[in-house]
Amino acid sequence: MEGDQNWIQEGLGSENIRYGSVQAKIVDNILLLPTSAGTLDAVDPKTGIKLWDFHFNSQRKGYAGSALGDFGGNPVVSDNHIFYGSSNGQFVSLNLDGRKKWQVPVGVQGSPVAIGNSLFFISDLSELTRITKADGSLVWTNPISMLTEKNHYFEPLLAGSRLWITGSHKYLISFDPETGDQKNSFSLGADALGPPIYYSESIIVYTKSGEILAFK
């Protein structure tokens, strides 16, 4: 390996406001490349040849979030399907060959989490949401906070039979994954700078104040 460039793939540009970034992912010899224009490109990782692409085709009307960049988080691959959502009102399931299996009108903050036959994520309307992987049908949805100001949230973490949520509302909150009911709430004293991490039987959160907090 000498650092020579093997290939380059140009994506579509966009004038959307970007508030976050997403990552490329390799699955079954396919490189998934999310672009700022809301297109998911699938290319051959050895040659860079495009295999297929899929583009978001609608927006949630009447919400300022529709002006933000399309991808709400990283694509997740589970059971040979690709799951991902936009920040402006769409969530899709694709086969590995790019064919759409289903699409539902709900946006995403952060990446979805696949657990069993369900997907868990924070919607663009700040609701913890559970849908089925098979057809995208809604199981339950629950507002994260009763606060009136708009907050940003990160993807949930499953630990100790609870879903844990952090964001710009300065709290660590847990929910029951079966029912969506809120269980616990802990003050962080500052905005979280990323999703919670589970390590050595503790939930760890890094905050805007520069502190690293651990909860047993």
Coordinates of N, CA and C in Angstrom, one line a residue:
M1 N 0.8 -1.2 0.0 CA 0.0 0.0 0.0 C 0.9 1.2 0.0
E2 N 0.8 2.1 -1.0 CA 1.6 3.2 -1.2 C 0.8 4.5 -1.2
G3 N -0.5 4.5 -0.9 CA -1.3 5.7 -0.9 C -1.8 6.2 -2.2
D4 N -1.6 5.4 -3.3 CA -2.1 5.8 -4.6 C -3.6 5.8 -4.6
Q5 N -4.2 6.8 -5.4 CA -5.6 6.9 -5.5 C -6.1 5.8 -6.5
N6 N -7.0 5.0 -6.0 CA -7.6 3.9 -6.9 C -8.8 4.4 -7.7
W7 N -9.6 5.2 -7.1 CA -10.8 5.7 -7.8 C -11.4 6.9 -7.0
I8 N -12.3 7.6 -7.6 CA -13.0 8.7 -7.0 C -14.4 8.7 -7.4
Q9 N -15.3 8.9 -6.5 CA -16.7 8.9 -6.8 C -17.3 10.3 -6.3
E10 N -17.8 11.0 -7.3 CA -18.4 12.3 -7.0 C -19.9 12.2 -6.7
G11 N -20.3 12.8 -5.5 CA -21.7 12.8 -5.2 C -22.4 14.0 -5.7
L12 N -23.7 14.1 -5.4 CA -24.5 15.3 -5.8 C -24.4 16.3 -4.7
G13 N -24.2 17.6 -5.1 CA -24.1 18.6 -4.1 C -25.5 19.1 -3.7
S14 N -25.6 19.9 -2.7 CA -26.9 20.3 -2.1 C -26.7 21.7 -1.5
E15 N -27.8 22.5 -1.5 CA -27.8 23.8 -0.8 C -28.4 23.7 0.6
N16 N -28.8 22.4 1.0 CA -29.4 22.3 2.3 C -28.4 22.6 3.4
I17 N -29.0 23.1 4.5 CA -28.2 23.4 5.7 C -27.8 22.1 6.3
R18 N -26.5 21.9 6.6 CA -26.0 20.7 7.2 C -25.8 20.9 8.7
Y19 N -26.4 20.1 9.5 CA -26.2 20.2 11.0 C -25.5 19.0 11.6
G20 N -25.2 18.0 10.7 CA -24.5 16.8 11.2 C -23.8 16.1 10.0
S21 N -23.2 15.0 10.2 CA -22.6 14.3 9.2 C -22.9 12.8 9.3
V22 N -22.8 12.1 8.2 CA -23.0 10.6 8.2 C -21.8 9.9 7.7
Q23 N -21.7 8.6 7.9 CA -20.5 7.8 7.5 C -20.8 6.8 6.5
A24 N -19.8 6.5 5.7 CA -19.9 5.4 4.7 C -19.9 4.1 5.5
K25 N -20.5 3.1 4.8 CA -20.6 1.7 5.5 C -20.4 0.7 4.4
I26 N -19.6 -0.4 4.8 CA -19.4 -1.5 3.9 C -20.3 -2.7 4.4
V27 N -21.0 -3.3 3.5 CA -21.8 -4.5 3.8 C -21.9 -5.4 2.6
D28 N -21.5 -6.7 2.7 CA -21.5 -7.7 1.6 C -20.9 -7.1 0.3
N29 N -19.7 -6.6 0.5 CA -18.9 -6.1 -0.7 C -19.6 -4.9 -1.4
I30 N -20.4 -4.2 -0.6 CA -21.1 -3.0 -1.2 C -20.7 -1.8 -0.3
L31 N -20.2 -0.7 -0.8 CA -19.9 0.5 -0.1 C -21.1 1.4 -0.2
L32 N -21.7 1.8 1.0 CA -22.8 2.7 1.0 C -22.3 4.1 1.3
L33 N -22.6 5.0 0.4 CA -22.1 6.4 0.5 C -23.3 7.4 0.5
P34 N -23.7 7.9 1.7 CA -24.7 8.9 1.8 C -24.2 10.2 1.3
T35 N -25.0 11.0 0.5 CA -24.5 12.3 0.0 C -25.4 13.4 0.7
S36 N -24.9 14.6 0.6 CA -25.5 15.8 1.2 C -26.8 16.1 0.5
A37 N -27.1 15.5 -0.7 CA -28.3 15.8 -1.5 C -29.4 14.8 -1.1
G38 N -29.1 13.9 -0.1 CA -30.1 12.9 0.3 C -30.1 11.7 -0.6
T39 N -29.1 11.4 -1.3 CA -29.0 10.2 -2.1 C -28.1 9.2 -1.5
L40 N -28.5 8.0 -1.4 CA -27.6 6.9 -0.9 C -27.1 6.2 -2.1
D41 N -25.8 6.3 -2.4 CA -25.1 5.6 -3.5 C -24.5 4.3 -3.0
A42 N -24.6 3.2 -3.7 CA -24.0 2.0 -3.5 C -23.0 1.7 -4.6
V43 N -21.7 1.6 -4.2 CA -20.6 1.4 -5.2 C -19.8 0.2 -4.8
D44 N -19.1 -0.3 -5.9 CA -18.1 -1.4 -5.7 C -16.9 -0.8 -5.0
P45 N -16.5 -1.3 -3.8 CA -15.4 -0.7 -3.0 C -14.1 -0.9 -3.7
K46 N -13.9 -1.8 -4.6 CA -12.6 -2.0 -5.3 C -12.5 -1.1 -6.5
T47 N -13.6 -0.9 -7.2 CA -13.5 -0.2 -8.5 C -14.1 1.2 -8.4
G48 N -15.1 1.4 -7.5 CA -15.8 2.7 -7.4 C -17.0 2.8 -8.4
I49 N -17.2 1.7 -9.1 CA -18.4 1.7 -10.0 C -19.7 1.7 -9.3
K50 N -20.6 2.6 -9.6 CA -21.9 2.7 -9.0 C -22.7 1.5 -9.3
L51 N -23.3 0.9 -8.3 CA -24.2 -0.2 -8.5 C -25.7 0.2 -8.5
W52 N -26.0 1.1 -7.6 CA -27.4 1.6 -7.6 C -27.4 2.9 -6.7
D53 N -28.5 3.6 -6.7 CA -28.7 4.7 -5.8 C -30.2 4.9 -5.5
F54 N -30.4 5.5 -4.3 CA -31.8 5.8 -3.9 C -31.8 7.2 -3.3
H55 N -32.9 8.0 -3.7 CA -33.0 9.4 -3.3 C -34.3 9.6 -2.6
F56 N -34.2 10.4 -1.5 CA -35.4 10.9 -0.8 C -36.2 11.7 -1.8
N57 N -37.5 11.6 -1.7 CA -38.3 12.3 -2.8 C -39.4 13.1 -2.2
S58 N -39.4 13.4 -0.9 CA -40.4 14.3 -0.3 C -39.9 14.9 1.0
Q59 N -40.7 15.9 1.5 CA -40.3 16.6 2.7 C -41.6 16.7 3.6
R60 N -41.3 16.9 4.9 CA -42.4 17.2 5.8 C -42.8 18.6 5.7
K61 N -43.9 19.0 5.1 CA -44.2 20.4 4.8 C -44.6 21.1 6.1
G62 N -44.2 22.4 6.2 CA -44.5 23.2 7.3 C -43.6 23.1 8.5
Y63 N -42.4 22.4 8.3 CA -41.4 22.3 9.4 C -40.1 22.9 8.9
A64 N -39.5 23.7 9.8 CA -38.2 24.3 9.4 C -37.1 23.3 9.2
G65 N -37.3 22.1 9.8 CA -36.3 21.0 9.7 C -36.1 20.6 8.2
S66 N -37.1 20.9 7.4 CA -37.0 20.4 6.0 C -35.9 21.2 5.2
A67 N -35.4 22.3 5.8 CA -34.3 23.0 5.2 C -33.0 22.4 5.5
L68 N -32.9 21.4 6.5 CA -31.7 20.8 6.9 C -31.3 19.7 6.0
G69 N -30.0 19.3 6.1 CA -29.5 18.2 5.3 C -30.4 16.9 5.4
D70 N -30.5 16.1 4.4 CA -31.5 15.1 4.3 C -31.2 13.9 5.3
F71 N -30.0 13.4 5.4 CA -29.8 12.2 6.3 C -29.8 12.6 7.7
G72 N -30.6 11.9 8.5 CA -30.7 12.1 9.9 C -29.7 11.4 10.7
G73 N -29.1 10.3 10.1 CA -28.1 9.5 10.8 C -27.5 8.5 9.9
N74 N -26.6 7.6 10.4 CA -26.0 6.6 9.5 C -27.0 5.5 9.1
P75 N -26.8 5.0 7.9 CA -27.6 3.8 7.5 C -27.3 2.6 8.4
V76 N -28.3 1.8 8.8 CA -28.1 0.6 9.6 C -28.4 -0.6 8.8
V77 N -27.6 -1.6 8.8 CA -27.9 -2.9 8.0 C -28.2 -4.0 9.0
S78 N -29.4 -4.6 8.8 CA -29.8 -5.7 9.7 C -30.7 -6.6 8.9
D79 N -30.5 -7.9 9.1 CA -31.2 -9.0 8.3 C -31.3 -8.7 6.8
N80 N -30.1 -8.3 6.3 CA -29.9 -8.1 4.8 C -30.8 -7.0 4.3
H81 N -31.1 -6.0 5.1 CA -31.8 -4.9 4.7 C -31.1 -3.6 5.2
I82 N -31.3 -2.5 4.5 CA -30.7 -1.2 4.9 C -31.8 -0.3 5.4
F83 N -31.6 0.2 6.6 CA -32.6 1.1 7.2 C -32.0 2.5 7.5
Y84 N -32.7 3.5 7.1 CA -32.2 4.9 7.4 C -33.3 5.9 7.1
G85 N -33.1 7.1 7.7 CA -34.1 8.1 7.6 C -33.5 9.5 7.3
S86 N -34.4 10.4 6.9 CA -34.1 11.8 6.7 C -34.4 12.6 7.9
S87 N -33.9 13.8 7.9 CA -34.2 14.8 9.0 C -35.5 15.6 8.6
N88 N -36.1 15.3 7.5 CA -37.3 16.0 7.1 C -38.5 15.2 6.7
G89 N -38.6 14.0 7.3 CA -39.8 13.3 7.3 C -39.9 12.0 6.4
Q90 N -38.9 11.2 6.3 CA -38.9 10.0 5.6 C -38.1 8.9 6.3
F91 N -38.5 7.7 6.2 CA -37.8 6.5 6.7 C -38.0 5.4 5.8
V92 N -36.9 4.7 5.3 CA -37.0 3.7 4.3 C -36.3 2.4 4.7
S93 N -36.7 1.4 4.1 CA -36.1 0.1 4.1 C -35.8 -0.4 2.7
L94 N -34.5 -0.7 2.4 CA -34.1 -1.1 1.1 C -33.5 -2.5 1.2
N95 N -33.7 -3.3 0.1 CA -32.9 -4.5 -0.1 C -31.5 -4.2 -0.4
L96 N -30.6 -5.1 -0.3 CA -29.2 -4.8 -0.6 C -28.9 -4.5 -2.1
D97 N -29.9 -4.8 -3.0 CA -29.8 -4.5 -4.4 C -30.4 -3.1 -4.7
G98 N -30.8 -2.4 -3.6 CA -31.4 -1.0 -3.8 C -32.8 -0.9 -4.0
R99 N -33.6 -2.0 -4.1 CA -35.0 -2.0 -4.2 C -35.7 -1.6 -2.9
K100 N -36.6 -0.7 -3.0 CA -37.3 -0.2 -1.8 C -38.3 -1.3 -1.3
K101 N -38.2 -1.6 0.0 CA -39.2 -2.6 0.6 C -40.4 -1.8 1.1
W102 N -40.1 -0.7 1.9 CA -41.2 0.1 2.4 C -40.6 1.5 2.7
Q103 N -41.5 2.4 2.9 CA -41.2 3.8 3.3 C -42.3 4.3 4.1
V104 N -42.0 5.0 5.2 CA -43.0 5.6 6.1 C -42.7 7.1 6.3
P105 N -43.7 7.9 6.5 CA -43.5 9.4 6.6 C -43.1 9.8 8.0
V106 N -41.9 9.5 8.4 CA -41.4 10.0 9.7 C -39.9 10.2 9.6
G107 N -39.4 11.3 10.1 CA -38.0 11.6 10.0 C -37.2 11.1 11.2
V108 N -35.9 11.3 11.2 CA -35.0 10.7 12.2 C -34.0 11.7 12.7
Q109 N -33.7 11.6 14.0 CA -32.6 12.3 14.6 C -31.6 11.2 15.0
G110 N -30.4 11.2 14.4 CA -29.4 10.2 14.8 C -29.8 8.9 14.0
S111 N -29.0 7.8 14.2 CA -29.2 6.6 13.5 C -30.2 5.7 14.2
P112 N -31.0 4.9 13.4 CA -31.9 4.0 14.0 C -31.1 2.8 14.7
V113 N -31.8 2.2 15.7 CA -31.2 1.0 16.4 C -32.1 -0.2 16.1
A114 N -31.5 -1.2 15.6 CA -32.2 -2.5 15.3 C -32.1 -3.4 16.5
I115 N -33.2 -3.8 17.1 CA -33.3 -4.8 18.2 C -34.4 -5.8 17.9
G116 N -34.0 -7.0 17.7 CA -35.0 -8.0 17.4 C -35.7 -7.7 16.1
N117 N -37.0 -7.7 16.1 CA -37.8 -7.4 14.9 C -38.3 -6.0 14.9
S118 N -37.6 -5.1 15.7 CA -38.0 -3.7 15.8 C -36.9 -2.7 15.5
L119 N -37.2 -1.5 15.1 CA -36.3 -0.4 15.0 C -36.7 0.7 15.9
F120 N -35.7 1.3 16.6 CA -36.0 2.3 17.6 C -35.2 3.6 17.1
F121 N -35.8 4.7 17.2 CA -35.1 6.0 16.8 C -35.8 7.2 17.4
I122 N -35.2 8.3 17.4 CA -35.8 9.6 17.7 C -36.3 10.2 16.5
S123 N -37.6 10.6 16.4 CA -38.1 11.1 15.2 C -37.7 12.6 15.1
D124 N -38.0 13.2 13.9 CA -37.7 14.6 13.7 C -38.6 15.5 14.5
L125 N -39.7 14.9 15.1 CA -40.6 15.6 16.0 C -40.2 15.4 17.5
S126 N -39.0 14.8 17.7 CA -38.5 14.6 19.1 C -39.3 13.6 19.8
E127 N -39.7 12.5 19.2 CA -40.5 11.4 19.8 C -39.7 10.1 19.7
L128 N -39.5 9.4 20.8 CA -38.9 8.1 20.8 C -39.9 7.2 20.1
T129 N -39.5 6.5 19.0 CA -40.4 5.8 18.2 C -39.9 4.3 18.0
R130 N -40.9 3.4 18.0 CA -40.6 2.0 17.7 C -41.5 1.6 16.5
I131 N -40.8 1.0 15.4 CA -41.6 0.5 14.3 C -41.1 -0.9 14.0
T132 N -41.8 -1.7 13.3 CA -41.4 -3.1 12.9 C -40.5 -3.0 11.7
K133 N -39.5 -3.9 11.7 CA -38.5 -4.0 10.6 C -39.2 -4.6 9.4
A134 N -40.2 -5.4 9.6 CA -40.8 -6.1 8.4 C -41.6 -5.2 7.5
D135 N -42.3 -4.2 8.0 CA -43.2 -3.4 7.1 C -43.2 -1.9 7.6
G136 N -42.5 -1.5 8.6 CA -42.4 -0.1 9.1 C -43.6 0.3 9.8
S137 N -44.5 -0.6 10.2 CA -45.7 -0.3 11.0 C -45.3 0.2 12.4
L138 N -46.1 1.2 12.9 CA -45.8 1.8 14.1 C -46.2 0.9 15.3
V139 N -45.3 0.7 16.3 CA -45.7 0.0 17.5 C -46.1 0.9 18.6
W140 N -45.2 2.0 18.8 CA -45.6 3.0 19.7 C -44.7 4.2 19.5
T141 N -45.1 5.4 20.0 CA -44.3 6.6 19.9 C -44.5 7.4 21.2
N142 N -43.5 8.1 21.7 CA -43.6 8.8 23.0 C -42.7 10.0 23.0
P143 N -43.3 11.2 23.3 CA -42.4 12.4 23.4 C -41.3 12.2 24.4
I144 N -40.1 12.7 24.0 CA -38.9 12.5 24.9 C -39.1 13.5 26.1
S145 N -39.5 14.7 25.8 CA -39.6 15.7 26.9 C -40.8 16.6 26.7
M146 N -41.3 17.1 27.8 CA -42.5 18.0 27.8 C -42.0 19.4 27.7
L147 N -40.7 19.7 27.6 CA -40.2 21.0 27.4 C -40.7 21.6 26.1
T148 N -41.0 22.9 26.1 CA -41.5 23.5 24.9 C -40.5 23.9 23.9
E149 N -39.2 24.2 24.3 CA -38.2 24.6 23.4 C -37.7 23.4 22.5
K150 N -37.3 23.7 21.3 CA -36.8 22.6 20.4 C -35.5 22.1 20.8
N151 N -35.3 20.8 21.0 CA -34.1 20.1 21.4 C -33.6 19.2 20.3
H152 N -32.3 18.9 20.3 CA -31.8 17.9 19.4 C -31.4 16.6 20.3
Y153 N -31.7 15.5 19.7 CA -31.4 14.2 20.5 C -30.5 13.3 19.6
F154 N -29.8 12.4 20.3 CA -29.0 11.4 19.6 C -29.6 10.1 19.6
E155 N -29.1 9.1 18.9 CA -29.7 7.8 18.8 C -29.7 7.1 20.2
P156 N -30.7 6.3 20.4 CA -30.8 5.6 21.7 C -29.8 4.5 21.9
L157 N -29.5 4.2 23.1 CA -28.7 3.1 23.5 C -29.4 2.1 24.3
L158 N -29.3 0.8 24.0 CA -30.0 -0.3 24.8 C -29.0 -0.8 25.8
A159 N -29.3 -0.7 27.1 CA -28.4 -1.2 28.1 C -29.3 -1.5 29.3
G160 N -29.0 -2.6 30.0 CA -29.8 -3.0 31.2 C -31.3 -3.0 31.0
S161 N -31.7 -3.5 29.8 CA -33.1 -3.7 29.5 C -33.9 -2.3 29.4
R162 N -33.1 -1.2 29.1 CA -33.7 0.1 29.0 C -33.1 0.8 27.8
L163 N -33.8 1.7 27.2 CA -33.3 2.6 26.1 C -32.9 3.9 26.8
W164 N -31.7 4.3 26.5 CA -31.2 5.5 27.1 C -31.0 6.6 26.1
I165 N -31.5 7.9 26.4 CA -31.5 9.0 25.5 C -30.8 10.2 26.1
T166 N -29.9 10.8 25.3 CA -29.3 12.1 25.6 C -29.5 13.1 24.5
G167 N -29.3 14.4 24.8 CA -29.5 15.4 23.8 C -29.2 16.8 24.4
S168 N -29.8 17.8 23.8 CA -29.5 19.2 24.2 C -30.4 19.6 25.3
H169 N -31.2 18.7 25.9 CA -32.1 19.1 27.0 C -31.5 18.9 28.4
K170 N -30.2 18.5 28.4 CA -29.4 18.4 29.7 C -29.8 17.2 30.6
Y171 N -30.4 16.2 30.0 CA -30.8 15.0 30.8 C -30.4 13.7 30.2
L172 N -30.2 12.7 31.0 CA -30.1 11.3 30.6 C -31.4 10.7 31.0
I173 N -32.2 10.1 30.0 CA -33.5 9.6 30.3 C -33.6 8.1 29.8
S174 N -34.2 7.3 30.6 CA -34.4 5.9 30.2 C -35.9 5.6 29.9
F175 N -36.1 4.6 29.0 CA -37.4 4.2 28.6 C -37.5 2.7 28.5
D176 N -38.7 2.2 28.7 CA -39.0 0.8 28.6 C -39.1 0.5 27.1
P177 N -38.3 -0.4 26.5 CA -38.4 -0.7 25.1 C -39.7 -1.4 24.7
E178 N -40.3 -2.1 25.6 CA -41.5 -2.8 25.3 C -42.7 -1.9 25.2
T179 N -42.8 -0.9 26.0 CA -44.0 0.0 26.1 C -43.7 1.4 25.7
G180 N -42.5 1.9 25.7 CA -42.1 3.3 25.5 C -42.3 4.2 26.7
D181 N -42.7 3.6 27.8 CA -42.9 4.4 29.0 C -41.5 4.9 29.6
Q182 N -41.5 6.2 30.0 CA -40.3 6.7 30.6 C -40.1 6.1 32.0
K183 N -38.8 5.8 32.3 CA -38.5 5.1 33.6 C -37.7 6.0 34.5
N184 N -36.6 6.6 34.1 CA -35.7 7.4 34.9 C -35.2 8.6 34.2
S185 N -34.8 9.6 34.9 CA -34.3 10.9 34.4 C -33.2 11.4 35.3
F186 N -32.1 11.7 34.7 CA -30.9 12.2 35.5 C -30.4 13.4 34.9
S187 N -30.2 14.5 35.7 CA -29.7 15.7 35.2 C -28.2 15.6 34.9
L188 N -27.8 16.2 33.7 CA -26.4 16.2 33.3 C -25.8 17.5 33.6
G189 N -26.6 18.6 33.8 CA -26.0 19.9 34.1 C -25.6 20.7 32.9
A190 N -25.6 20.0 31.7 CA -25.2 20.6 30.4 C -25.7 19.7 29.3
D191 N -25.6 20.3 28.1 CA -26.0 19.5 26.9 C -25.1 18.3 26.7
A192 N -25.6 17.2 26.3 CA -24.8 16.1 25.9 C -24.2 16.4 24.5
L193 N -22.9 15.9 24.3 CA -22.3 16.1 23.0 C -22.3 14.9 22.1
G194 N -23.0 13.8 22.5 CA -23.1 12.6 21.7 C -24.0 11.6 22.4
P195 N -24.3 10.5 21.8 CA -25.1 9.5 22.4 C -24.4 8.9 23.6
P196 N -25.2 8.3 24.5 CA -24.6 7.6 25.7 C -23.8 6.4 25.2
I197 N -22.8 6.0 26.1 CA -22.0 4.8 25.8 C -22.1 3.9 27.0
Y198 N -22.2 2.6 26.7 CA -22.2 1.6 27.8 C -20.8 1.0 27.9
Y199 N -20.3 1.0 29.1 CA -19.0 0.4 29.4 C -18.9 -0.1 30.8
S200 N -18.5 -1.3 31.1 CA -18.3 -1.8 32.4 C -19.4 -1.5 33.4
E201 N -20.7 -1.9 32.9 CA -21.9 -1.7 33.7 C -22.2 -0.3 34.1
S202 N -21.7 0.7 33.2 CA -22.0 2.1 33.4 C -22.5 2.7 32.1
I203 N -23.4 3.7 32.3 CA -23.7 4.6 31.2 C -22.9 5.8 31.2
I204 N -22.1 6.1 30.2 CA -21.2 7.2 30.2 C -21.6 8.3 29.2
V205 N -21.6 9.5 29.6 CA -22.1 10.7 28.8 C -21.0 11.8 28.8
Y206 N -20.7 12.3 27.7 CA -19.7 13.5 27.6 C -20.6 14.7 27.3
T207 N -20.4 15.7 28.2 CA -21.2 16.9 28.1 C -20.5 18.1 27.6
K208 N -21.3 19.2 27.2 CA -20.7 20.4 26.7 C -19.9 21.1 27.7
S209 N -20.0 20.9 29.0 CA -19.3 21.5 30.0 C -17.8 20.9 30.1
G210 N -17.6 19.9 29.3 CA -16.3 19.2 29.4 C -16.2 18.1 30.3
E211 N -17.3 17.7 31.0 CA -17.3 16.7 32.0 C -17.7 15.3 31.4
I212 N -17.1 14.3 31.9 CA -17.5 12.9 31.5 C -18.3 12.3 32.7
L213 N -19.5 12.0 32.6 CA -20.3 11.5 33.7 C -20.6 10.0 33.5
A214 N -20.6 9.3 34.5 CA -20.8 7.8 34.5 C -22.0 7.5 35.5
F215 N -22.9 6.7 35.0 CA -24.1 6.4 35.8 C -24.1 4.8 35.9
K216 N -24.2 4.3 37.1 CA -24.3 2.9 37.3 C -25.7 2.4 37.0

